[in-house]
Coordinates of N, CA and C in Angstrom, one line a residue:
Chain A
E1 N 173.8 -6.5 -38.7 CA 172.6 -6.7 -37.8 C 172.0 -8.1 -38.1
P2 N 171.7 -8.8 -37.1 CA 171.1 -10.1 -37.3 C 169.9 -10.1 -38.1
E3 N 169.6 -11.1 -38.9 CA 168.4 -11.1 -39.7 C 167.9 -12.5 -39.8
V4 N 166.6 -12.6 -40.2 CA 166.0 -13.9 -40.4 C 166.2 -14.2 -41.9
T5 N 166.6 -15.4 -42.2 CA 166.9 -15.8 -43.6 C 165.9 -17.0 -43.9
Q6 N 165.6 -17.0 -45.2 CA 164.7 -18.1 -45.7 C 165.2 -18.7 -47.0
T7 N 165.1 -20.0 -47.1 CA 165.4 -20.6 -48.4 C 164.3 -21.6 -48.7
P8 N 164.1 -21.9 -50.0 CA 164.6 -21.1 -51.2 C 163.9 -19.8 -51.3
S9 N 164.3 -18.9 -52.2 CA 163.6 -17.7 -52.4 C 162.3 -17.9 -53.2
H10 N 162.5 -18.9 -54.1 CA 161.4 -19.2 -55.0 C 161.3 -20.7 -55.1
Q11 N 160.1 -21.3 -55.1 CA 159.9 -22.7 -55.3 C 158.7 -23.0 -56.2
V12 N 158.9 -23.8 -57.2 CA 157.8 -24.2 -58.1 C 157.6 -25.7 -57.9
T13 N 156.4 -26.1 -57.7 CA 156.1 -27.5 -57.5 C 154.8 -27.9 -58.2
Q14 N 154.7 -29.2 -58.3 CA 153.5 -29.7 -58.9 C 152.5 -30.0 -57.8
M15 N 151.2 -29.8 -58.1 CA 150.1 -30.1 -57.2 C 150.3 -31.6 -56.6
G16 N 150.1 -31.7 -55.4 CA 150.2 -33.0 -54.7 C 151.6 -33.3 -54.2
Q17 N 152.6 -32.6 -54.6 CA 154.0 -32.8 -54.1 C 154.1 -32.2 -52.7
E18 N 155.1 -32.7 -52.0 CA 155.5 -32.1 -50.7 C 156.5 -31.0 -50.9
V19 N 156.4 -30.0 -50.1 CA 157.5 -29.0 -50.1 C 157.9 -28.7 -48.7
I20 N 159.1 -28.3 -48.5 CA 159.6 -27.9 -47.2 C 160.2 -26.5 -47.4
L21 N 159.7 -25.5 -46.6 CA 160.3 -24.2 -46.6 C 161.1 -24.0 -45.4
R22 N 162.3 -23.4 -45.6 CA 163.2 -23.3 -44.5 C 163.5 -21.9 -44.0
C23 N 163.7 -21.8 -42.8 CA 163.9 -20.5 -42.1 C 165.0 -20.6 -41.1
V24 N 165.9 -19.6 -41.0 CA 166.8 -19.6 -39.9 C 166.5 -18.3 -39.1
P25 N 165.9 -18.4 -38.0 CA 165.5 -17.3 -37.2 C 166.8 -16.6 -36.6
I26 N 166.6 -15.5 -36.0 CA 167.6 -14.8 -35.3 C 168.0 -15.6 -34.0
S27 N 169.3 -15.7 -33.8 CA 169.8 -16.8 -32.9 C 169.3 -16.8 -31.5
N28 N 169.1 -15.6 -30.9 CA 168.6 -15.6 -29.5 C 167.1 -15.5 -29.4
H29 N 166.4 -15.6 -30.5 CA 165.0 -15.5 -30.4 C 164.4 -16.9 -30.0
L30 N 163.2 -16.8 -29.3 CA 162.6 -18.0 -28.8 C 161.3 -18.3 -29.4
Y31 N 160.7 -17.3 -30.1 CA 159.4 -17.5 -30.7 C 159.5 -17.4 -32.2
F32 N 158.8 -18.3 -32.9 CA 158.9 -18.4 -34.3 C 157.5 -18.5 -34.9
Y33 N 157.4 -17.9 -36.1 CA 156.1 -17.8 -36.8 C 156.2 -18.0 -38.3
W34 N 155.1 -18.5 -38.8 CA 154.9 -18.5 -40.3 C 153.7 -17.7 -40.6
Y35 N 153.8 -16.9 -41.7 CA 152.7 -16.2 -42.2 C 152.7 -16.5 -43.7
R36 N 151.5 -16.2 -44.3 CA 151.5 -16.3 -45.8 C 150.8 -15.1 -46.4
Q37 N 151.1 -14.8 -47.6 CA 150.5 -13.7 -48.3 C 150.1 -14.2 -49.7
I38 N 148.9 -14.5 -49.9 CA 148.4 -14.8 -51.3 C 148.4 -13.5 -52.1
L39 N 148.8 -13.7 -53.4 CA 149.0 -12.5 -54.2 C 147.7 -11.6 -54.2
G40 N 148.0 -10.3 -53.8 CA 146.9 -9.4 -53.8 C 146.1 -9.4 -52.5
Q41 N 146.4 -10.2 -51.6 CA 145.7 -10.3 -50.3 C 146.5 -10.0 -49.1
K42 N 145.9 -10.0 -48.0 CA 146.6 -9.6 -46.7 C 147.6 -10.7 -46.3
V43 N 148.5 -10.2 -45.5 CA 149.4 -11.2 -44.8 C 148.6 -11.9 -43.7
E44 N 148.6 -13.2 -43.7 CA 147.8 -14.0 -42.7 C 148.7 -14.8 -41.8
F45 N 148.3 -14.9 -40.6 CA 149.0 -15.7 -39.6 C 148.7 -17.2 -39.9
L46 N 149.7 -18.0 -39.8 CA 149.6 -19.5 -39.9 C 149.8 -20.2 -38.6
V47 N 151.0 -20.0 -38.0 CA 151.3 -20.7 -36.8 C 152.4 -20.0 -36.0
S48 N 152.4 -20.2 -34.7 CA 153.5 -19.8 -33.9 C 154.0 -21.0 -33.1
F49 N 155.3 -20.9 -32.8 CA 156.0 -22.1 -32.2 C 156.9 -21.6 -31.1
Y50 N 156.9 -22.3 -30.0 CA 157.7 -21.9 -28.9 C 158.0 -23.1 -28.1
N51 N 159.2 -23.2 -27.6 CA 159.6 -24.4 -26.7 C 159.3 -25.7 -27.4
N52 N 159.6 -25.8 -28.7 CA 159.4 -27.0 -29.5 C 158.0 -27.5 -29.6
E53 N 157.1 -26.6 -29.5 CA 155.7 -27.0 -29.8 C 154.9 -25.8 -30.4
I54 N 153.8 -26.2 -31.1 CA 153.0 -25.1 -31.6 C 152.2 -24.5 -30.5
S55 N 152.3 -23.1 -30.4 CA 151.5 -22.4 -29.4 C 150.2 -21.9 -29.9
E56 N 150.1 -21.5 -31.2 CA 148.9 -21.1 -31.8 C 148.9 -21.5 -33.2
K57 N 147.7 -21.7 -33.8 CA 147.6 -21.9 -35.2 C 146.3 -21.4 -35.7
S58 N 146.3 -21.0 -37.0 CA 145.0 -20.5 -37.5 C 144.3 -21.7 -38.2
E59 N 143.1 -21.4 -38.7 CA 142.3 -22.4 -39.4 C 142.9 -22.8 -40.7
I60 N 143.8 -21.9 -41.2 CA 144.5 -22.2 -42.5 C 145.4 -23.4 -42.2
F61 N 146.0 -23.5 -41.1 CA 147.0 -24.5 -40.8 C 146.4 -25.8 -40.5
D62 N 146.0 -26.5 -41.5 CA 145.3 -27.8 -41.3 C 146.3 -28.9 -41.3
D63 N 145.8 -30.1 -41.4 CA 146.7 -31.3 -41.3 C 147.7 -31.4 -42.4
Q64 N 147.5 -30.7 -43.5 CA 148.5 -30.7 -44.6 C 149.8 -29.9 -44.2
F65 N 149.7 -29.1 -43.2 CA 150.9 -28.3 -42.7 C 151.5 -28.9 -41.5
S66 N 152.8 -28.8 -41.4 CA 153.5 -29.1 -40.1 C 154.7 -28.2 -40.0
V67 N 155.2 -28.0 -38.8 CA 156.4 -27.2 -38.5 C 157.3 -28.0 -37.6
E68 N 158.6 -27.6 -37.7 CA 159.6 -28.4 -37.0 C 160.8 -27.5 -36.8
R69 N 161.5 -27.7 -35.7 CA 162.8 -27.1 -35.5 C 163.7 -28.2 -35.3
P70 N 164.2 -28.7 -36.4 CA 165.0 -30.0 -36.4 C 166.3 -30.0 -35.7
D71 N 167.0 -28.8 -35.7 CA 168.3 -28.9 -35.2 C 168.7 -27.7 -34.4
G72 N 167.8 -26.9 -33.8 CA 168.2 -25.8 -33.0 C 168.5 -24.5 -33.7
S73 N 168.6 -24.6 -35.0 CA 168.7 -23.3 -35.7 C 167.7 -23.1 -36.8
N74 N 167.4 -24.2 -37.6 CA 166.4 -24.1 -38.6 C 165.0 -24.2 -38.1
F75 N 164.1 -23.6 -38.8 CA 162.6 -23.7 -38.5 C 162.0 -24.0 -39.8
T76 N 161.3 -25.1 -39.9 CA 160.7 -25.4 -41.3 C 159.2 -25.5 -41.3
L77 N 158.7 -25.2 -42.4 CA 157.3 -25.4 -42.7 C 157.1 -26.4 -43.8
K78 N 156.4 -27.5 -43.5 CA 156.2 -28.6 -44.5 C 154.7 -28.5 -45.0
I79 N 154.5 -28.6 -46.3 CA 153.2 -28.8 -46.8 C 153.2 -30.1 -47.5
R80 N 152.4 -31.0 -47.0 CA 152.5 -32.5 -47.3 C 152.0 -32.7 -48.8
S81 N 151.0 -32.2 -49.2 CA 150.4 -32.4 -50.5 C 149.9 -31.1 -51.0
T82 N 150.7 -30.4 -51.8 CA 150.3 -29.0 -52.1 C 149.1 -28.9 -53.0
K83 N 148.4 -27.9 -52.8 CA 147.2 -27.6 -53.7 C 147.5 -26.3 -54.4
L84 N 146.7 -26.0 -55.4 CA 146.9 -24.8 -56.2 C 146.8 -23.6 -55.3
E85 N 145.9 -23.6 -54.4 CA 145.6 -22.5 -53.5 C 146.7 -22.2 -52.5
D86 N 147.7 -23.1 -52.4 CA 148.8 -22.9 -51.5 C 149.8 -21.9 -52.1
S87 N 149.6 -21.6 -53.4 CA 150.5 -20.6 -54.0 C 150.5 -19.3 -53.3
A88 N 151.6 -18.9 -52.8 CA 151.6 -17.7 -52.0 C 153.1 -17.3 -51.7
M89 N 153.3 -16.2 -51.0 CA 154.6 -15.8 -50.4 C 154.5 -16.3 -49.0
Y90 N 155.4 -17.0 -48.5 CA 155.4 -17.5 -47.1 C 156.6 -16.8 -46.4
F91 N 156.2 -16.1 -45.3 CA 157.1 -15.4 -44.5 C 157.4 -16.1 -43.1
C92 N 158.6 -16.2 -42.8 CA 159.0 -16.7 -41.4 C 159.3 -15.4 -40.6
A93 N 159.0 -15.5 -39.3 CA 159.3 -14.4 -38.4 C 159.8 -15.0 -37.1
S94 N 160.6 -14.2 -36.4 CA 161.0 -14.6 -35.0 C 160.9 -13.4 -34.1
S95 N 160.8 -13.7 -32.8 CA 160.8 -12.6 -31.8 C 161.5 -13.2 -30.5
E96 N 162.1 -12.3 -29.8 CA 162.7 -12.7 -28.5 C 161.7 -13.3 -27.5
G97 N 160.6 -12.6 -27.4 CA 159.5 -13.0 -26.5 C 158.2 -13.1 -27.3
G98 N 157.2 -13.5 -26.6 CA 155.9 -13.6 -27.2 C 154.9 -12.6 -26.6
A99 N 155.4 -11.7 -25.8 CA 154.4 -10.8 -25.1 C 154.1 -9.5 -25.8
F100 N 153.3 -8.7 -25.2 CA 152.9 -7.4 -25.7 C 154.2 -6.6 -26.1
G101 N 154.1 -6.0 -27.3 CA 155.2 -5.1 -27.7 C 156.4 -5.8 -28.3
E102 N 156.4 -7.1 -28.3 CA 157.6 -7.7 -28.9 C 157.6 -7.5 -30.4
T103 N 158.7 -7.2 -30.9 CA 158.8 -7.0 -32.4 C 159.1 -8.3 -33.0
Q104 N 158.4 -8.6 -34.1 CA 158.7 -9.7 -34.9 C 159.6 -9.3 -36.1
Y105 N 160.6 -10.0 -36.3 CA 161.5 -9.8 -37.4 C 161.2 -10.8 -38.5
F106 N 161.0 -10.3 -39.7 CA 160.6 -11.1 -40.8 C 161.7 -11.4 -41.8
G107 N 161.6 -12.6 -42.3 CA 162.5 -13.0 -43.4 C 162.1 -12.4 -44.7
P108 N 162.9 -12.6 -45.8 CA 162.5 -12.1 -47.1 C 161.4 -12.8 -47.8
G109 N 161.0 -14.0 -47.3 CA 159.9 -14.8 -47.9 C 160.4 -15.8 -48.9
T110 N 159.5 -16.8 -49.0 CA 159.7 -17.8 -50.1 C 158.4 -17.7 -50.9
R111 N 158.6 -17.5 -52.2 CA 157.5 -17.5 -53.1 C 157.2 -18.9 -53.6
L112 N 156.1 -19.4 -53.3 CA 155.7 -20.8 -53.7 C 154.7 -20.7 -54.8
L113 N 155.0 -21.4 -55.9 CA 154.0 -21.5 -57.0 C 153.7 -23.0 -57.2
V114 N 152.4 -23.3 -57.1 CA 151.9 -24.7 -57.2 C 151.2 -24.8 -58.6
L115 N 151.7 -25.7 -59.4 CA 151.2 -25.8 -60.8 C 150.3 -27.1 -60.9
Chain B
A1 N 137.6 -7.8 -30.6 CA 138.6 -8.3 -31.6 C 139.4 -7.2 -32.3
Q2 N 140.6 -7.5 -32.6 CA 141.4 -6.5 -33.3 C 141.1 -6.4 -34.7
S3 N 141.3 -5.2 -35.3 CA 141.3 -5.1 -36.7 C 142.2 -3.9 -37.1
V4 N 142.6 -3.8 -38.3 CA 143.3 -2.6 -38.8 C 142.9 -2.3 -40.2
T5 N 142.7 -1.1 -40.4 CA 142.3 -0.6 -41.8 C 143.2 0.4 -42.3
Q6 N 143.8 0.1 -43.4 CA 144.6 1.1 -44.1 C 143.7 1.8 -45.2
L7 N 143.6 3.0 -45.0 CA 142.5 3.7 -45.7 C 142.7 3.9 -47.2
D8 N 144.0 3.8 -47.6 CA 144.3 4.0 -49.0 C 145.0 2.8 -49.6
S9 N 144.6 2.2 -50.7 CA 145.3 1.1 -51.2 C 146.5 1.6 -52.0
H10 N 146.4 2.8 -52.6 CA 147.5 3.4 -53.4 C 147.6 4.9 -53.0
V11 N 148.9 5.3 -52.9 CA 149.1 6.7 -52.7 C 150.2 7.1 -53.6
S12 N 150.0 8.2 -54.3 CA 151.1 8.7 -55.3 C 151.5 10.1 -54.9
V13 N 152.8 10.3 -54.7 CA 153.3 11.6 -54.4 C 154.5 12.0 -55.3
S14 N 154.8 13.2 -55.4 CA 156.0 13.6 -56.1 C 157.2 13.6 -55.2
E15 N 158.4 13.4 -55.7 CA 159.6 13.4 -54.9 C 159.7 14.7 -54.3
G16 N 160.1 14.7 -53.0 CA 160.3 16.0 -52.3 C 159.0 16.5 -51.6
T17 N 157.9 15.9 -51.8 CA 156.7 16.3 -51.1 C 156.4 15.4 -50.0
P18 N 155.5 15.8 -49.1 CA 155.2 15.0 -47.9 C 154.4 13.7 -48.2
V19 N 154.6 12.7 -47.3 CA 153.9 11.4 -47.5 C 153.0 11.3 -46.2
L20 N 151.8 10.8 -46.5 CA 150.9 10.5 -45.4 C 150.2 9.1 -45.8
L21 N 150.4 8.1 -45.0 CA 149.8 6.8 -45.2 C 148.9 6.6 -43.9
R22 N 147.6 6.4 -44.2 CA 146.7 6.4 -43.0 C 146.3 5.0 -42.6
C23 N 146.2 4.9 -41.2 CA 145.9 3.6 -40.6 C 145.0 3.8 -39.4
N24 N 143.9 3.1 -39.4 CA 143.0 3.1 -38.2 C 143.0 1.7 -37.7
Y25 N 142.8 1.6 -36.4 CA 142.8 0.2 -35.7 C 141.7 0.1 -34.7
S26 N 141.4 -1.1 -34.4 CA 140.5 -1.3 -33.2 C 141.1 -2.4 -32.4
S27 N 141.0 -2.3 -31.1 CA 141.6 -3.3 -30.2 C 140.9 -3.2 -28.9
S28 N 140.8 -4.3 -28.3 CA 140.1 -4.4 -26.9 C 141.1 -3.8 -25.9
Y29 N 142.4 -3.9 -26.1 CA 143.3 -3.5 -25.2 C 144.2 -2.3 -25.8
S30 N 145.2 -2.0 -25.1 CA 146.1 -1.0 -25.7 C 147.2 -1.8 -26.5
P31 N 147.1 -1.8 -27.8 CA 147.9 -2.7 -28.5 C 149.3 -2.1 -28.8
S32 N 150.2 -2.9 -29.3 CA 151.4 -2.4 -30.0 C 151.0 -2.2 -31.5
L33 N 151.6 -1.2 -32.0 CA 151.3 -0.8 -33.4 C 152.7 -0.7 -34.2
F34 N 152.7 -1.2 -35.4 CA 153.9 -1.3 -36.1 C 153.6 -0.8 -37.6
W35 N 154.6 -0.3 -38.2 CA 154.6 -0.1 -39.6 C 155.8 -0.9 -40.2
Y36 N 155.5 -1.7 -41.2 CA 156.5 -2.4 -42.0 C 156.5 -1.9 -43.4
V37 N 157.7 -2.0 -44.0 CA 157.8 -1.7 -45.5 C 158.2 -2.9 -46.2
Q38 N 157.7 -3.1 -47.4 CA 158.1 -4.3 -48.2 C 158.4 -3.7 -49.6
H39 N 159.7 -3.8 -49.9 CA 160.2 -3.4 -51.3 C 160.0 -4.6 -52.2
P40 N 159.9 -4.4 -53.5 CA 159.7 -5.6 -54.4 C 160.7 -6.7 -54.2
N41 N 160.2 -7.9 -54.0 CA 161.1 -9.1 -53.9 C 161.9 -9.0 -52.6
K42 N 161.5 -8.3 -51.6 CA 162.2 -8.2 -50.4 C 161.3 -8.6 -49.2
G43 N 161.8 -8.8 -48.1 CA 161.0 -9.1 -46.9 C 160.4 -7.9 -46.3
L44 N 159.8 -8.1 -45.2 CA 159.1 -7.0 -44.4 C 160.1 -6.4 -43.5
Q45 N 160.4 -5.1 -43.6 CA 161.3 -4.4 -42.8 C 160.6 -3.5 -41.8
L46 N 161.0 -3.6 -40.6 CA 160.3 -2.8 -39.6 C 160.7 -1.3 -39.7
L47 N 159.7 -0.4 -39.9 CA 160.0 1.0 -39.9 C 160.0 1.6 -38.5
L48 N 159.0 1.3 -37.8 CA 158.8 1.8 -36.4 C 157.8 1.1 -35.7
K49 N 157.7 1.3 -34.4 CA 156.7 0.7 -33.6 C 156.3 1.5 -32.4
Y50 N 155.1 1.4 -32.0 CA 154.6 2.1 -30.8 C 154.2 1.0 -29.8
T51 N 154.7 1.3 -28.5 CA 154.3 0.3 -27.5 C 154.0 1.0 -26.2
S52 N 153.2 2.1 -26.2 CA 152.6 2.8 -25.1 C 153.6 3.7 -24.4
A53 N 154.7 4.0 -25.1 CA 155.6 5.1 -24.5 C 155.2 6.4 -25.2
A54 N 156.1 7.1 -25.8 CA 155.8 8.3 -26.5 C 154.9 8.1 -27.6
T55 N 153.9 9.0 -27.8 CA 152.9 8.8 -28.8 C 153.4 9.2 -30.2
L56 N 154.5 10.0 -30.3 CA 155.1 10.3 -31.6 C 156.3 9.4 -31.7
V57 N 156.3 8.5 -32.7 CA 157.4 7.5 -32.8 C 158.2 7.9 -34.0
K58 N 159.5 7.9 -33.9 CA 160.4 8.1 -35.0 C 160.9 6.8 -35.5
G59 N 161.0 6.6 -36.8 CA 161.5 5.4 -37.3 C 162.7 5.6 -38.2
I60 N 163.0 4.6 -39.0 CA 164.1 4.7 -39.9 C 163.7 5.5 -41.2
N61 N 164.7 6.0 -41.9 CA 164.6 6.7 -43.2 C 163.7 7.9 -43.1
G62 N 163.6 8.5 -42.0 CA 162.9 9.8 -41.8 C 161.4 9.6 -41.6
F63 N 160.9 8.4 -41.5 CA 159.5 8.2 -41.2 C 159.2 8.4 -39.7
E64 N 157.9 8.8 -39.5 CA 157.4 8.9 -38.1 C 155.9 8.6 -38.1
A65 N 155.4 8.3 -37.0 CA 154.0 8.0 -36.9 C 153.5 8.5 -35.5
E66 N 152.3 8.9 -35.5 CA 151.7 9.4 -34.2 C 150.5 8.6 -33.8
F67 N 150.6 8.1 -32.6 CA 149.5 7.3 -32.0 C 148.5 8.3 -31.5
K68 N 147.2 8.2 -32.0 CA 146.2 9.0 -31.4 C 145.0 8.1 -31.0
K69 N 145.0 7.9 -29.7 CA 144.0 7.0 -29.1 C 142.6 7.5 -29.3
S70 N 142.4 8.8 -29.2 CA 141.0 9.3 -29.4 C 140.5 9.0 -30.8
E71 N 141.4 9.0 -31.8 CA 141.0 8.8 -33.2 C 141.3 7.3 -33.6
T72 N 141.8 6.5 -32.7 CA 142.3 5.2 -33.0 C 143.0 5.1 -34.4
S73 N 144.0 6.0 -34.4 CA 144.8 6.1 -35.7 C 146.3 6.0 -35.4
F74 N 147.0 5.6 -36.4 CA 148.4 5.5 -36.3 C 149.0 5.8 -37.7
H75 N 148.8 7.0 -38.1 CA 149.2 7.4 -39.5 C 150.7 7.5 -39.6
L76 N 151.2 7.1 -40.8 CA 152.7 7.2 -41.1 C 153.0 8.4 -41.9
T77 N 154.0 9.2 -41.6 CA 154.3 10.4 -42.3 C 155.8 10.5 -42.6
K78 N 156.1 11.3 -43.6 CA 157.5 11.6 -43.9 C 157.5 13.0 -44.6
P79 N 158.3 13.9 -44.2 CA 158.3 15.3 -44.7 C 158.5 15.4 -46.2
S80 N 159.4 14.5 -46.7 CA 159.9 14.7 -48.0 C 160.1 13.3 -48.6
A81 N 159.4 13.0 -49.6 CA 159.5 11.6 -50.2 C 160.7 11.5 -51.1
H82 N 161.3 10.3 -51.1 CA 162.4 10.0 -51.9 C 162.0 8.9 -52.8
M83 N 162.6 8.8 -54.0 CA 162.3 7.7 -55.0 C 162.4 6.4 -54.3
S84 N 163.3 6.2 -53.4 CA 163.6 4.9 -52.8 C 162.5 4.5 -51.8
D85 N 161.6 5.4 -51.5 CA 160.5 5.1 -50.6 C 159.3 4.4 -51.3
A86 N 159.4 4.3 -52.6 CA 158.4 3.6 -53.4 C 158.4 2.1 -52.9
A87 N 157.3 1.6 -52.4 CA 157.2 0.3 -51.8 C 155.7 0.1 -51.3
E88 N 155.5 -1.1 -50.7 CA 154.3 -1.4 -50.0 C 154.5 -1.2 -48.5
Y89 N 153.5 -0.6 -47.9 CA 153.6 -0.3 -46.5 C 152.4 -1.0 -45.7
F90 N 152.8 -1.7 -44.6 CA 151.8 -2.4 -43.9 C 151.7 -1.9 -42.5
C91 N 150.5 -1.6 -42.0 CA 150.2 -1.2 -40.6 C 149.8 -2.5 -39.9
V92 N 150.4 -2.7 -38.8 CA 150.1 -4.0 -38.0 C 149.8 -3.7 -36.6
V93 N 148.7 -4.3 -36.1 CA 148.3 -4.2 -34.7 C 148.6 -5.5 -34.0
S94 N 149.1 -5.4 -32.8 CA 149.4 -6.7 -32.1 C 149.1 -6.6 -30.7
E95 N 148.5 -7.6 -30.1 CA 148.3 -7.7 -28.7 C 149.2 -8.8 -28.2
G96 N 150.2 -9.2 -29.0 CA 151.1 -10.3 -28.6 C 151.4 -11.0 -30.0
G97 N 152.2 -12.0 -29.9 CA 152.6 -12.7 -31.1 C 151.5 -13.5 -31.8
G98 N 151.8 -13.9 -33.0 CA 151.0 -14.9 -33.7 C 149.6 -14.4 -34.0
F99 N 148.6 -15.1 -33.5 CA 147.2 -14.8 -33.7 C 146.8 -13.4 -33.4
K100 N 147.5 -12.9 -32.5 CA 147.1 -11.5 -32.1 C 147.8 -10.4 -32.9
T101 N 148.5 -10.8 -34.0 CA 149.1 -9.9 -34.9 C 148.3 -9.8 -36.2
I102 N 147.8 -8.7 -36.4 CA 146.9 -8.5 -37.6 C 147.5 -7.4 -38.5
F103 N 147.6 -7.8 -39.8 CA 148.1 -6.9 -40.8 C 147.0 -6.2 -41.5
G104 N 147.3 -4.9 -41.8 CA 146.4 -4.2 -42.7 C 146.6 -4.7 -44.2
A105 N 145.8 -4.2 -45.1 CA 145.8 -4.7 -46.4 C 147.0 -4.2 -47.2
G106 N 147.6 -3.1 -46.7 CA 148.8 -2.6 -47.3 C 148.4 -1.3 -48.1
T107 N 149.4 -0.4 -48.2 CA 149.2 0.8 -49.1 C 150.5 0.8 -50.0
R108 N 150.2 0.9 -51.3 CA 151.4 1.0 -52.2 C 151.7 2.4 -52.4
L109 N 152.9 2.8 -52.1 CA 153.3 4.2 -52.3 C 154.1 4.3 -53.6
F110 N 153.6 5.2 -54.5 CA 154.3 5.5 -55.7 C 155.0 6.9 -55.5
V111 N 156.2 7.1 -56.0 CA 156.9 8.3 -55.9 C 157.3 8.8 -57.3
K112 N 156.8 9.9 -57.7 CA 157.0 10.4 -59.1 C 158.2 11.4 -59.1
A113 N 159.0 11.3 -60.1 CA 160.2 12.2 -60.2 C 159.7 13.6 -60.6

């Protein structure tokens, strides 16, 4: 069964460093998402991406964050200058469509630790 | 505005006994509702979803959930718990992708031998 994959599974970085989290969505999906889950807190929406542009973003997704689909298969989340509070599990998801009832399929997550 | 409330942060059951994980939602429209499970160090796996068809939805691993509009509930049940069911369970309400997808806080299920 097709699945969303994410790399790396774990990333440790120093505050102020740039990180890139990678995701390979399911191949026929058109909508892509990033969510994050700070330890002990709810899963929160960050950004959705369709047709090579951001379709929605939350207030969390500030100028430090960017997303890209560089090559038609990968979908990346870049954090330009990491802060301690960026430490979280980051989930990528994809769906065939973006409408009501569409199921989002989630990857296993990347656990980011900022020191 | 949408919201979802998982009424129990932790549920503990004995193996072989029924499981009930409670979820209440609010939505301006008729939403889609999902249950996801997260095992330790694993991603979010879809258990089942409701999208305005049958109100009793059957999912994987023997789980099912019943959509009750009058009670705005979407509780997850399983007749007989297995040790492998121990995990975190998330109720999700969605009126579409992204912003309109709201996660509950999660319920951690413990299964005792």
